[in-house]
Amino acid sequence: MSESTPVDQTLTPRIGIVTVSDRASRGDYEDLGGPAIRDYLREVLTTSFEPHAVIIPDEQSLIQTELSRLSDDLGCCLIVTTGGTGPALRDVTPEATEAVCQKLMPGFGELMRKVSLEKVPTAILSRQTAGIRGQSLIINLPGQPKAIRECLDAVFPAVPYCIDLIGGPFLETDPDRLQAFRPKKK
């Protein structure tokens, strides 16, 4: 695991976007989740960023390898996954995330489920989670673009400050779209 070293704030922040889907990775259908995440980030962030998007099958070892690569090798400050968070046998994204993280951030999953339960009763089956690996915040999202947007709207106000706290780059949001929370300096 990478150690926490200061981030060069002059570099363009990197953000990993991981679609976890057997069918999308085989080309059986178009990935809509990854592009929905990228579009959302472009909408809310005023900070330029470099997206690194991949589509991989629902294999825990592959997910762990990809999350580690995006964090350790590419230095992504934020890694957002879509898919593999349900109760099906092949849904293993949360397990892979927990396996590579030094710290879990259960509040992200709790808030996403709360918001989703206001829309659909089956959200109780969702197992989204989040965690920290080195200087990377990893967040698991559901697979549907509408649910991705609802979940990100709920948790994203805390994301830039969380990245600050783990030594990542300073991310700014468009206050007309989404107000990031940072404590006021005294």
Short mmCIF file of N, CA and C in Angstrom, two decimals:
data_model
loop_
_atom_site.label_atom_id
_atom_site.label_comp_id
_atom_site.label_asym_id
_atom_site.label_seq_id
_atom_site.Cartn_x
_atom_site.Cartn_y
_atom_site.Cartn_z
N MET A 1 0.82 -1.18 0.00
CA MET A 1 0.00 0.00 0.00
C MET A 1 0.86 1.24 0.00
N SER A 2 0.41 2.26 -0.69
CA SER A 2 1.20 3.47 -0.77
C SER A 2 1.18 4.22 0.56
N GLU A 3 2.28 4.89 0.83
CA GLU A 3 2.36 5.69 2.05
C GLU A 3 1.83 7.08 1.74
N SER A 4 1.41 7.79 2.79
CA SER A 4 0.91 9.14 2.60
C SER A 4 2.09 10.09 2.46
N THR A 5 2.28 10.61 1.26
CA THR A 5 3.27 11.63 1.01
C THR A 5 2.53 12.82 0.42
N PRO A 6 3.05 14.01 0.63
CA PRO A 6 2.34 15.19 0.13
C PRO A 6 2.09 15.11 -1.37
N VAL A 7 0.91 15.54 -1.77
CA VAL A 7 0.53 15.54 -3.17
C VAL A 7 1.00 16.84 -3.80
N ASP A 8 1.58 16.74 -4.99
CA ASP A 8 1.97 17.94 -5.74
C ASP A 8 0.69 18.58 -6.25
N GLN A 9 0.33 19.72 -5.66
CA GLN A 9 -0.93 20.38 -5.98
C GLN A 9 -0.94 20.99 -7.39
N THR A 10 0.21 21.01 -8.07
CA THR A 10 0.24 21.55 -9.43
C THR A 10 -0.16 20.49 -10.46
N LEU A 11 -0.19 19.22 -10.05
CA LEU A 11 -0.58 18.15 -10.96
C LEU A 11 -2.10 18.09 -11.09
N THR A 12 -2.58 17.67 -12.25
CA THR A 12 -4.01 17.49 -12.45
C THR A 12 -4.45 16.27 -11.65
N PRO A 13 -5.45 16.43 -10.77
CA PRO A 13 -5.93 15.27 -10.00
C PRO A 13 -6.43 14.17 -10.92
N ARG A 14 -6.18 12.94 -10.51
CA ARG A 14 -6.65 11.78 -11.25
C ARG A 14 -7.81 11.15 -10.49
N ILE A 15 -8.82 10.72 -11.24
CA ILE A 15 -9.98 10.06 -10.65
C ILE A 15 -10.23 8.77 -11.41
N GLY A 16 -10.29 7.67 -10.67
CA GLY A 16 -10.57 6.37 -11.25
C GLY A 16 -12.06 6.09 -11.30
N ILE A 17 -12.50 5.53 -12.40
CA ILE A 17 -13.91 5.16 -12.59
C ILE A 17 -13.91 3.69 -13.02
N VAL A 18 -14.47 2.84 -12.18
CA VAL A 18 -14.42 1.40 -12.42
C VAL A 18 -15.84 0.85 -12.57
N THR A 19 -16.15 0.34 -13.75
CA THR A 19 -17.41 -0.36 -13.95
C THR A 19 -17.16 -1.84 -13.73
N VAL A 20 -17.90 -2.42 -12.81
CA VAL A 20 -17.78 -3.84 -12.49
C VAL A 20 -19.01 -4.54 -13.05
N SER A 21 -18.80 -5.29 -14.14
CA SER A 21 -19.92 -5.95 -14.80
C SER A 21 -19.40 -7.03 -15.74
N ASP A 22 -19.85 -8.26 -15.52
CA ASP A 22 -19.48 -9.34 -16.43
C ASP A 22 -19.94 -9.01 -17.85
N ARG A 23 -21.21 -8.64 -18.00
CA ARG A 23 -21.77 -8.43 -19.33
C ARG A 23 -21.16 -7.24 -20.06
N ALA A 24 -20.97 -6.12 -19.35
CA ALA A 24 -20.36 -4.95 -20.01
C ALA A 24 -18.91 -5.22 -20.37
N SER A 25 -18.19 -5.98 -19.53
CA SER A 25 -16.79 -6.27 -19.83
C SER A 25 -16.65 -7.19 -21.05
N ARG A 26 -17.69 -8.00 -21.32
CA ARG A 26 -17.69 -8.85 -22.52
C ARG A 26 -18.23 -8.13 -23.74
N GLY A 27 -18.78 -6.94 -23.55
CA GLY A 27 -19.36 -6.20 -24.66
C GLY A 27 -20.79 -6.60 -24.97
N ASP A 28 -21.44 -7.34 -24.04
CA ASP A 28 -22.83 -7.76 -24.27
C ASP A 28 -23.79 -6.57 -24.22
N TYR A 29 -23.43 -5.55 -23.46
CA TYR A 29 -24.22 -4.33 -23.45
C TYR A 29 -23.33 -3.15 -23.13
N GLU A 30 -23.84 -1.97 -23.49
CA GLU A 30 -23.09 -0.73 -23.31
C GLU A 30 -23.02 -0.36 -21.83
N ASP A 31 -21.84 0.03 -21.40
CA ASP A 31 -21.66 0.52 -20.03
C ASP A 31 -22.28 1.91 -19.93
N LEU A 32 -23.28 2.04 -19.08
CA LEU A 32 -23.90 3.34 -18.84
C LEU A 32 -23.44 3.94 -17.51
N GLY A 33 -23.01 3.07 -16.57
CA GLY A 33 -22.62 3.53 -15.25
C GLY A 33 -21.35 4.36 -15.24
N GLY A 34 -20.30 3.87 -15.88
CA GLY A 34 -19.04 4.61 -15.93
C GLY A 34 -19.19 5.99 -16.54
N PRO A 35 -19.82 6.09 -17.73
CA PRO A 35 -20.04 7.41 -18.32
C PRO A 35 -20.92 8.31 -17.44
N ALA A 36 -21.89 7.73 -16.71
CA ALA A 36 -22.73 8.54 -15.82
C ALA A 36 -21.89 9.15 -14.69
N ILE A 37 -20.94 8.38 -14.17
CA ILE A 37 -20.04 8.91 -13.13
C ILE A 37 -19.18 10.02 -13.70
N ARG A 38 -18.56 9.77 -14.86
CA ARG A 38 -17.71 10.79 -15.49
C ARG A 38 -18.49 12.08 -15.75
N ASP A 39 -19.69 11.96 -16.30
CA ASP A 39 -20.51 13.13 -16.59
C ASP A 39 -20.87 13.88 -15.32
N TYR A 40 -21.20 13.14 -14.27
CA TYR A 40 -21.53 13.75 -12.99
C TYR A 40 -20.34 14.56 -12.46
N LEU A 41 -19.17 13.95 -12.49
CA LEU A 41 -17.97 14.63 -11.98
C LEU A 41 -17.67 15.89 -12.79
N ARG A 42 -17.84 15.82 -14.09
CA ARG A 42 -17.62 17.00 -14.93
C ARG A 42 -18.64 18.10 -14.63
N GLU A 43 -19.82 17.69 -14.22
CA GLU A 43 -20.88 18.65 -13.89
C GLU A 43 -20.62 19.36 -12.56
N VAL A 44 -20.14 18.63 -11.55
CA VAL A 44 -20.02 19.23 -10.20
C VAL A 44 -18.64 19.78 -9.89
N LEU A 45 -17.60 19.26 -10.50
CA LEU A 45 -16.25 19.73 -10.19
C LEU A 45 -15.85 20.88 -11.10
N THR A 46 -15.30 21.93 -10.51
CA THR A 46 -14.71 23.00 -11.31
C THR A 46 -13.21 22.77 -11.45
N THR A 47 -12.65 21.93 -10.62
CA THR A 47 -11.25 21.53 -10.74
C THR A 47 -11.11 20.59 -11.94
N SER A 48 -10.14 20.87 -12.80
CA SER A 48 -9.87 19.95 -13.89
C SER A 48 -9.37 18.64 -13.30
N PHE A 49 -9.74 17.54 -13.93
CA PHE A 49 -9.28 16.23 -13.46
C PHE A 49 -9.06 15.32 -14.65
N GLU A 50 -8.26 14.30 -14.42
CA GLU A 50 -7.94 13.32 -15.44
C GLU A 50 -8.65 12.02 -15.10
N PRO A 51 -9.71 11.64 -15.85
CA PRO A 51 -10.41 10.40 -15.55
C PRO A 51 -9.66 9.18 -16.08
N HIS A 52 -9.69 8.11 -15.31
CA HIS A 52 -9.13 6.82 -15.73
C HIS A 52 -10.24 5.79 -15.58
N ALA A 53 -10.89 5.45 -16.70
CA ALA A 53 -12.05 4.56 -16.67
C ALA A 53 -11.69 3.17 -17.18
N VAL A 54 -12.21 2.18 -16.48
CA VAL A 54 -12.01 0.78 -16.88
C VAL A 54 -13.32 0.02 -16.68
N ILE A 55 -13.46 -1.05 -17.44
CA ILE A 55 -14.59 -1.97 -17.28
C ILE A 55 -14.00 -3.34 -17.02
N ILE A 56 -14.39 -3.95 -15.90
CA ILE A 56 -13.86 -5.26 -15.54
C ILE A 56 -14.99 -6.18 -15.10
N PRO A 57 -14.77 -7.50 -15.20
CA PRO A 57 -15.81 -8.45 -14.76
C PRO A 57 -15.91 -8.53 -13.24
N ASP A 58 -16.97 -9.15 -12.79
CA ASP A 58 -17.23 -9.33 -11.36
C ASP A 58 -16.33 -10.42 -10.78
N GLU A 59 -15.06 -10.16 -10.69
CA GLU A 59 -14.09 -11.08 -10.12
C GLU A 59 -13.35 -10.34 -9.01
N GLN A 60 -13.47 -10.82 -7.78
CA GLN A 60 -12.91 -10.09 -6.65
C GLN A 60 -11.43 -9.80 -6.83
N SER A 61 -10.65 -10.76 -7.27
CA SER A 61 -9.21 -10.53 -7.40
C SER A 61 -8.91 -9.45 -8.45
N LEU A 62 -9.68 -9.41 -9.54
CA LEU A 62 -9.48 -8.38 -10.56
C LEU A 62 -9.88 -7.00 -10.03
N ILE A 63 -10.96 -6.95 -9.28
CA ILE A 63 -11.40 -5.67 -8.70
C ILE A 63 -10.34 -5.16 -7.73
N GLN A 64 -9.84 -6.03 -6.88
CA GLN A 64 -8.80 -5.63 -5.92
C GLN A 64 -7.55 -5.14 -6.64
N THR A 65 -7.15 -5.85 -7.68
CA THR A 65 -5.96 -5.46 -8.44
C THR A 65 -6.16 -4.09 -9.07
N GLU A 66 -7.35 -3.86 -9.64
CA GLU A 66 -7.61 -2.58 -10.31
C GLU A 66 -7.69 -1.43 -9.31
N LEU A 67 -8.35 -1.64 -8.18
CA LEU A 67 -8.41 -0.58 -7.16
C LEU A 67 -7.01 -0.25 -6.65
N SER A 68 -6.20 -1.26 -6.43
CA SER A 68 -4.82 -1.04 -5.98
C SER A 68 -4.01 -0.30 -7.03
N ARG A 69 -4.15 -0.68 -8.30
CA ARG A 69 -3.43 -0.02 -9.39
C ARG A 69 -3.80 1.45 -9.49
N LEU A 70 -5.10 1.74 -9.44
CA LEU A 70 -5.55 3.13 -9.55
C LEU A 70 -5.06 3.97 -8.38
N SER A 71 -5.01 3.38 -7.20
CA SER A 71 -4.54 4.10 -6.01
C SER A 71 -3.02 4.20 -5.99
N ASP A 72 -2.36 3.07 -6.02
CA ASP A 72 -0.92 3.02 -5.79
C ASP A 72 -0.10 3.45 -7.00
N ASP A 73 -0.46 2.98 -8.18
CA ASP A 73 0.35 3.25 -9.38
C ASP A 73 -0.03 4.56 -10.06
N LEU A 74 -1.34 4.83 -10.16
CA LEU A 74 -1.78 6.04 -10.86
C LEU A 74 -2.02 7.22 -9.92
N GLY A 75 -2.10 6.98 -8.63
CA GLY A 75 -2.28 8.07 -7.67
C GLY A 75 -3.63 8.75 -7.74
N CYS A 76 -4.68 8.01 -8.07
CA CYS A 76 -6.02 8.59 -8.11
C CYS A 76 -6.44 9.00 -6.69
N CYS A 77 -6.88 10.24 -6.55
CA CYS A 77 -7.34 10.70 -5.23
C CYS A 77 -8.73 10.18 -4.92
N LEU A 78 -9.50 9.89 -5.95
CA LEU A 78 -10.86 9.38 -5.82
C LEU A 78 -11.02 8.24 -6.81
N ILE A 79 -11.60 7.15 -6.33
CA ILE A 79 -11.91 6.01 -7.19
C ILE A 79 -13.37 5.68 -6.95
N VAL A 80 -14.16 5.74 -8.00
CA VAL A 80 -15.59 5.50 -7.88
C VAL A 80 -15.94 4.26 -8.69
N THR A 81 -16.58 3.30 -8.04
CA THR A 81 -16.99 2.08 -8.74
C THR A 81 -18.49 2.10 -8.96
N THR A 82 -18.92 1.37 -9.97
CA THR A 82 -20.34 1.17 -10.21
C THR A 82 -20.56 -0.30 -10.51
N GLY A 83 -21.56 -0.87 -9.85
CA GLY A 83 -21.89 -2.27 -10.07
C GLY A 83 -21.31 -3.19 -9.02
N GLY A 84 -21.93 -4.36 -8.92
CA GLY A 84 -21.45 -5.40 -8.03
C GLY A 84 -21.72 -5.17 -6.55
N THR A 85 -22.74 -4.36 -6.23
CA THR A 85 -23.02 -4.06 -4.82
C THR A 85 -24.29 -4.72 -4.29
N GLY A 86 -24.92 -5.56 -5.09
CA GLY A 86 -26.15 -6.21 -4.65
C GLY A 86 -25.88 -7.53 -3.93
N PRO A 87 -26.92 -8.33 -3.73
CA PRO A 87 -26.78 -9.60 -3.00
C PRO A 87 -26.48 -10.81 -3.88
N ALA A 88 -26.42 -10.64 -5.21
CA ALA A 88 -26.17 -11.78 -6.10
C ALA A 88 -24.81 -12.40 -5.81
N LEU A 89 -24.68 -13.66 -6.15
CA LEU A 89 -23.43 -14.39 -5.86
C LEU A 89 -22.20 -13.70 -6.45
N ARG A 90 -22.31 -13.12 -7.64
CA ARG A 90 -21.15 -12.50 -8.29
C ARG A 90 -20.95 -11.05 -7.88
N ASP A 91 -21.80 -10.50 -7.04
CA ASP A 91 -21.65 -9.12 -6.57
C ASP A 91 -20.63 -9.08 -5.43
N VAL A 92 -19.39 -8.72 -5.77
CA VAL A 92 -18.29 -8.77 -4.78
C VAL A 92 -17.51 -7.46 -4.69
N THR A 93 -18.04 -6.38 -5.24
CA THR A 93 -17.30 -5.11 -5.18
C THR A 93 -17.05 -4.65 -3.75
N PRO A 94 -18.03 -4.71 -2.83
CA PRO A 94 -17.74 -4.28 -1.46
C PRO A 94 -16.65 -5.13 -0.79
N GLU A 95 -16.66 -6.42 -1.05
CA GLU A 95 -15.63 -7.29 -0.47
C GLU A 95 -14.24 -6.90 -0.99
N ALA A 96 -14.15 -6.63 -2.28
CA ALA A 96 -12.88 -6.22 -2.87
C ALA A 96 -12.42 -4.88 -2.30
N THR A 97 -13.36 -3.97 -2.14
CA THR A 97 -13.03 -2.65 -1.59
C THR A 97 -12.52 -2.79 -0.16
N GLU A 98 -13.24 -3.54 0.64
CA GLU A 98 -12.83 -3.73 2.04
C GLU A 98 -11.46 -4.40 2.13
N ALA A 99 -11.16 -5.31 1.21
CA ALA A 99 -9.88 -6.02 1.24
C ALA A 99 -8.69 -5.12 0.96
N VAL A 100 -8.88 -4.06 0.17
CA VAL A 100 -7.74 -3.20 -0.19
C VAL A 100 -7.64 -1.93 0.65
N CYS A 101 -8.65 -1.65 1.45
CA CYS A 101 -8.66 -0.39 2.20
C CYS A 101 -8.02 -0.53 3.58
N GLN A 102 -7.37 0.56 4.01
CA GLN A 102 -6.81 0.63 5.36
C GLN A 102 -7.89 1.04 6.36
N LYS A 103 -8.82 1.87 5.92
CA LYS A 103 -9.90 2.35 6.77
C LYS A 103 -11.20 2.28 6.00
N LEU A 104 -12.25 1.82 6.66
CA LEU A 104 -13.57 1.84 6.04
C LEU A 104 -14.30 3.11 6.46
N MET A 105 -15.15 3.59 5.59
CA MET A 105 -15.92 4.81 5.81
C MET A 105 -17.41 4.47 5.70
N PRO A 106 -17.97 3.79 6.72
CA PRO A 106 -19.34 3.27 6.60
C PRO A 106 -20.41 4.34 6.43
N GLY A 107 -20.14 5.56 6.83
CA GLY A 107 -21.15 6.61 6.69
C GLY A 107 -21.57 6.85 5.26
N PHE A 108 -20.65 6.65 4.30
CA PHE A 108 -21.00 6.83 2.90
C PHE A 108 -22.10 5.84 2.49
N GLY A 109 -21.90 4.57 2.80
CA GLY A 109 -22.90 3.55 2.45
C GLY A 109 -24.21 3.78 3.18
N GLU A 110 -24.13 4.15 4.45
CA GLU A 110 -25.35 4.40 5.22
C GLU A 110 -26.18 5.51 4.58
N LEU A 111 -25.52 6.62 4.21
CA LEU A 111 -26.25 7.74 3.61
C LEU A 111 -26.81 7.37 2.23
N MET A 112 -26.02 6.65 1.44
CA MET A 112 -26.52 6.27 0.11
C MET A 112 -27.75 5.37 0.22
N ARG A 113 -27.73 4.42 1.17
CA ARG A 113 -28.90 3.56 1.35
C ARG A 113 -30.10 4.36 1.84
N LYS A 114 -29.88 5.30 2.74
CA LYS A 114 -30.98 6.13 3.24
C LYS A 114 -31.65 6.89 2.09
N VAL A 115 -30.85 7.51 1.26
CA VAL A 115 -31.38 8.28 0.13
C VAL A 115 -32.09 7.34 -0.85
N SER A 116 -31.49 6.21 -1.14
CA SER A 116 -32.08 5.27 -2.09
C SER A 116 -33.38 4.67 -1.57
N LEU A 117 -33.45 4.43 -0.25
CA LEU A 117 -34.68 3.87 0.34
C LEU A 117 -35.86 4.82 0.21
N GLU A 118 -35.59 6.11 0.07
CA GLU A 118 -36.67 7.07 -0.14
C GLU A 118 -37.28 6.90 -1.53
N LYS A 119 -36.56 6.25 -2.44
CA LYS A 119 -37.01 6.07 -3.82
C LYS A 119 -37.56 4.67 -4.10
N VAL A 120 -36.90 3.66 -3.52
CA VAL A 120 -37.26 2.28 -3.86
C VAL A 120 -36.99 1.36 -2.65
N PRO A 121 -37.96 0.48 -2.29
CA PRO A 121 -37.78 -0.36 -1.11
C PRO A 121 -36.67 -1.41 -1.25
N THR A 122 -36.30 -1.75 -2.47
CA THR A 122 -35.24 -2.75 -2.65
C THR A 122 -33.85 -2.18 -2.38
N ALA A 123 -33.74 -0.90 -2.08
CA ALA A 123 -32.44 -0.31 -1.74
C ALA A 123 -31.85 -0.96 -0.49
N ILE A 124 -32.68 -1.59 0.30
CA ILE A 124 -32.19 -2.29 1.49
C ILE A 124 -31.24 -3.43 1.10
N LEU A 125 -31.31 -3.88 -0.14
CA LEU A 125 -30.43 -4.94 -0.63
C LEU A 125 -29.06 -4.42 -1.06
N SER A 126 -28.91 -3.11 -1.08
CA SER A 126 -27.68 -2.49 -1.54
C SER A 126 -26.57 -2.61 -0.49
N ARG A 127 -25.35 -2.83 -0.96
CA ARG A 127 -24.23 -2.99 -0.04
C ARG A 127 -23.11 -1.99 -0.34
N GLN A 128 -23.46 -0.81 -0.86
CA GLN A 128 -22.43 0.18 -1.15
C GLN A 128 -21.61 0.45 0.11
N THR A 129 -20.35 0.74 -0.12
CA THR A 129 -19.45 1.08 0.98
C THR A 129 -18.42 2.07 0.46
N ALA A 130 -17.52 2.46 1.33
CA ALA A 130 -16.42 3.35 0.95
C ALA A 130 -15.26 3.07 1.88
N GLY A 131 -14.09 3.47 1.45
CA GLY A 131 -12.91 3.28 2.28
C GLY A 131 -11.73 4.09 1.77
N ILE A 132 -10.68 4.07 2.56
CA ILE A 132 -9.46 4.81 2.26
C ILE A 132 -8.33 3.82 2.01
N ARG A 133 -7.63 4.03 0.93
CA ARG A 133 -6.39 3.30 0.65
C ARG A 133 -5.34 4.36 0.36
N GLY A 134 -4.36 4.48 1.23
CA GLY A 134 -3.33 5.50 1.04
C GLY A 134 -3.97 6.87 0.97
N GLN A 135 -3.79 7.55 -0.16
CA GLN A 135 -4.37 8.88 -0.36
C GLN A 135 -5.54 8.83 -1.35
N SER A 136 -6.21 7.69 -1.37
CA SER A 136 -7.35 7.50 -2.27
C SER A 136 -8.61 7.21 -1.47
N LEU A 137 -9.69 7.90 -1.82
CA LEU A 137 -11.02 7.59 -1.31
C LEU A 137 -11.69 6.72 -2.36
N ILE A 138 -12.16 5.55 -1.95
CA ILE A 138 -12.84 4.62 -2.85
C ILE A 138 -14.30 4.57 -2.44
N ILE A 139 -15.20 4.81 -3.40
CA ILE A 139 -16.64 4.80 -3.13
C ILE A 139 -17.31 3.83 -4.09
N ASN A 140 -18.11 2.91 -3.54
CA ASN A 140 -18.89 1.97 -4.35
C ASN A 140 -20.29 2.53 -4.58
N LEU A 141 -20.71 2.55 -5.82
CA LEU A 141 -22.04 3.04 -6.19
C LEU A 141 -22.85 1.91 -6.83
N PRO A 142 -24.18 2.09 -6.89
CA PRO A 142 -25.01 1.12 -7.62
C PRO A 142 -24.73 1.22 -9.12
N GLY A 143 -25.41 0.40 -9.90
CA GLY A 143 -25.14 0.34 -11.33
C GLY A 143 -26.01 1.23 -12.21
N GLN A 144 -27.15 1.66 -11.74
CA GLN A 144 -28.07 2.43 -12.57
C GLN A 144 -27.72 3.92 -12.56
N PRO A 145 -27.65 4.56 -13.74
CA PRO A 145 -27.29 5.98 -13.79
C PRO A 145 -28.12 6.89 -12.88
N LYS A 146 -29.43 6.67 -12.80
CA LYS A 146 -30.27 7.51 -11.93
C LYS A 146 -29.85 7.33 -10.47
N ALA A 147 -29.62 6.10 -10.05
CA ALA A 147 -29.20 5.83 -8.67
C ALA A 147 -27.79 6.35 -8.41
N ILE A 148 -26.93 6.30 -9.41
CA ILE A 148 -25.58 6.86 -9.28
C ILE A 148 -25.67 8.33 -8.94
N ARG A 149 -26.47 9.06 -9.69
CA ARG A 149 -26.63 10.51 -9.47
C ARG A 149 -27.21 10.80 -8.09
N GLU A 150 -28.23 10.07 -7.70
CA GLU A 150 -28.85 10.29 -6.38
C GLU A 150 -27.86 10.03 -5.25
N CYS A 151 -27.10 8.96 -5.38
CA CYS A 151 -26.13 8.62 -4.33
C CYS A 151 -24.99 9.63 -4.29
N LEU A 152 -24.49 10.03 -5.46
CA LEU A 152 -23.40 11.02 -5.47
C LEU A 152 -23.88 12.37 -4.95
N ASP A 153 -25.10 12.77 -5.30
CA ASP A 153 -25.63 14.03 -4.74
C ASP A 153 -25.64 13.99 -3.21
N ALA A 154 -25.92 12.83 -2.66
CA ALA A 154 -25.99 12.69 -1.20
C ALA A 154 -24.61 12.78 -0.54
N VAL A 155 -23.63 12.07 -1.09
CA VAL A 155 -22.34 11.97 -0.41
C VAL A 155 -21.28 12.95 -0.89
N PHE A 156 -21.42 13.48 -2.10
CA PHE A 156 -20.33 14.27 -2.66
C PHE A 156 -20.00 15.54 -1.88
N PRO A 157 -20.94 16.17 -1.17
CA PRO A 157 -20.54 17.34 -0.38
C PRO A 157 -19.40 17.05 0.60
N ALA A 158 -19.24 15.80 1.04
CA ALA A 158 -18.17 15.44 1.97
C ALA A 158 -16.90 14.97 1.28
N VAL A 159 -16.96 14.67 0.00
CA VAL A 159 -15.82 14.07 -0.70
C VAL A 159 -14.59 14.97 -0.75
N PRO A 160 -14.71 16.24 -1.18
CA PRO A 160 -13.49 17.06 -1.25
C PRO A 160 -12.78 17.21 0.11
N TYR A 161 -13.54 17.39 1.17
CA TYR A 161 -12.91 17.53 2.49
C TYR A 161 -12.27 16.22 2.94
N CYS A 162 -12.91 15.11 2.66
CA CYS A 162 -12.31 13.81 2.98
C CYS A 162 -10.98 13.66 2.25
N ILE A 163 -10.94 14.04 0.99
CA ILE A 163 -9.70 13.96 0.23
C ILE A 163 -8.64 14.91 0.81
N ASP A 164 -9.07 16.09 1.26
CA ASP A 164 -8.14 16.99 1.97
C ASP A 164 -7.52 16.29 3.17
N LEU A 165 -8.37 15.63 3.96
CA LEU A 165 -7.93 15.01 5.21
C LEU A 165 -6.94 13.87 5.00
N ILE A 166 -7.00 13.22 3.84
CA ILE A 166 -6.07 12.11 3.59
C ILE A 166 -4.87 12.56 2.75
N GLY A 167 -4.72 13.86 2.59
CA GLY A 167 -3.54 14.40 1.92
C GLY A 167 -3.64 14.46 0.42
N GLY A 168 -4.85 14.42 -0.11
CA GLY A 168 -5.05 14.47 -1.55
C GLY A 168 -5.13 15.88 -2.07
N PRO A 169 -5.34 16.04 -3.37
CA PRO A 169 -5.41 17.36 -3.98
C PRO A 169 -6.69 18.10 -3.60
N PHE A 170 -6.65 19.41 -3.73
CA PHE A 170 -7.79 20.27 -3.40
C PHE A 170 -8.77 20.24 -4.56
N LEU A 171 -9.97 19.70 -4.32
CA LEU A 171 -11.01 19.64 -5.34
C LEU A 171 -12.06 20.69 -5.03
N GLU A 172 -12.44 21.44 -6.05
CA GLU A 172 -13.48 22.45 -5.87
C GLU A 172 -14.72 22.06 -6.67
N THR A 173 -15.88 22.38 -6.09
CA THR A 173 -17.14 22.10 -6.76
C THR A 173 -17.79 23.40 -7.22
N ASP A 174 -18.70 23.27 -8.16
CA ASP A 174 -19.49 24.40 -8.63
C ASP A 174 -20.56 24.67 -7.57
N PRO A 175 -20.46 25.78 -6.83
CA PRO A 175 -21.41 26.02 -5.73
C PRO A 175 -22.85 26.18 -6.21
N ASP A 176 -23.05 26.49 -7.49
CA ASP A 176 -24.41 26.58 -8.02
C ASP A 176 -25.01 25.19 -8.24
N ARG A 177 -24.14 24.19 -8.32
CA ARG A 177 -24.61 22.82 -8.53
C ARG A 177 -24.57 21.98 -7.26
N LEU A 178 -23.45 22.10 -6.52
CA LEU A 178 -23.28 21.30 -5.31
C LEU A 178 -22.27 21.99 -4.41
N GLN A 179 -22.65 22.25 -3.20
CA GLN A 179 -21.79 22.94 -2.25
C GLN A 179 -21.00 21.91 -1.44
N ALA A 180 -19.69 21.88 -1.65
CA ALA A 180 -18.83 21.02 -0.85
C ALA A 180 -18.70 21.61 0.54
N PHE A 181 -18.65 20.73 1.55
CA PHE A 181 -18.48 21.19 2.92
C PHE A 181 -17.02 21.15 3.30
N ARG A 182 -16.55 22.26 3.80
CA ARG A 182 -15.24 22.35 4.44
C ARG A 182 -15.43 23.24 5.66
N PRO A 183 -14.85 22.85 6.81
CA PRO A 183 -15.01 23.70 7.99
C PRO A 183 -14.42 25.08 7.74
N LYS A 184 -15.02 26.07 8.34
CA LYS A 184 -14.50 27.42 8.22
C LYS A 184 -13.21 27.54 9.03
N LYS A 185 -12.24 28.21 8.45
CA LYS A 185 -10.98 28.41 9.17
C LYS A 185 -11.17 29.51 10.19
N LYS A 186 -10.57 29.27 11.36
CA LYS A 186 -10.72 30.25 12.46
C LYS A 186 -9.66 31.31 12.38
#
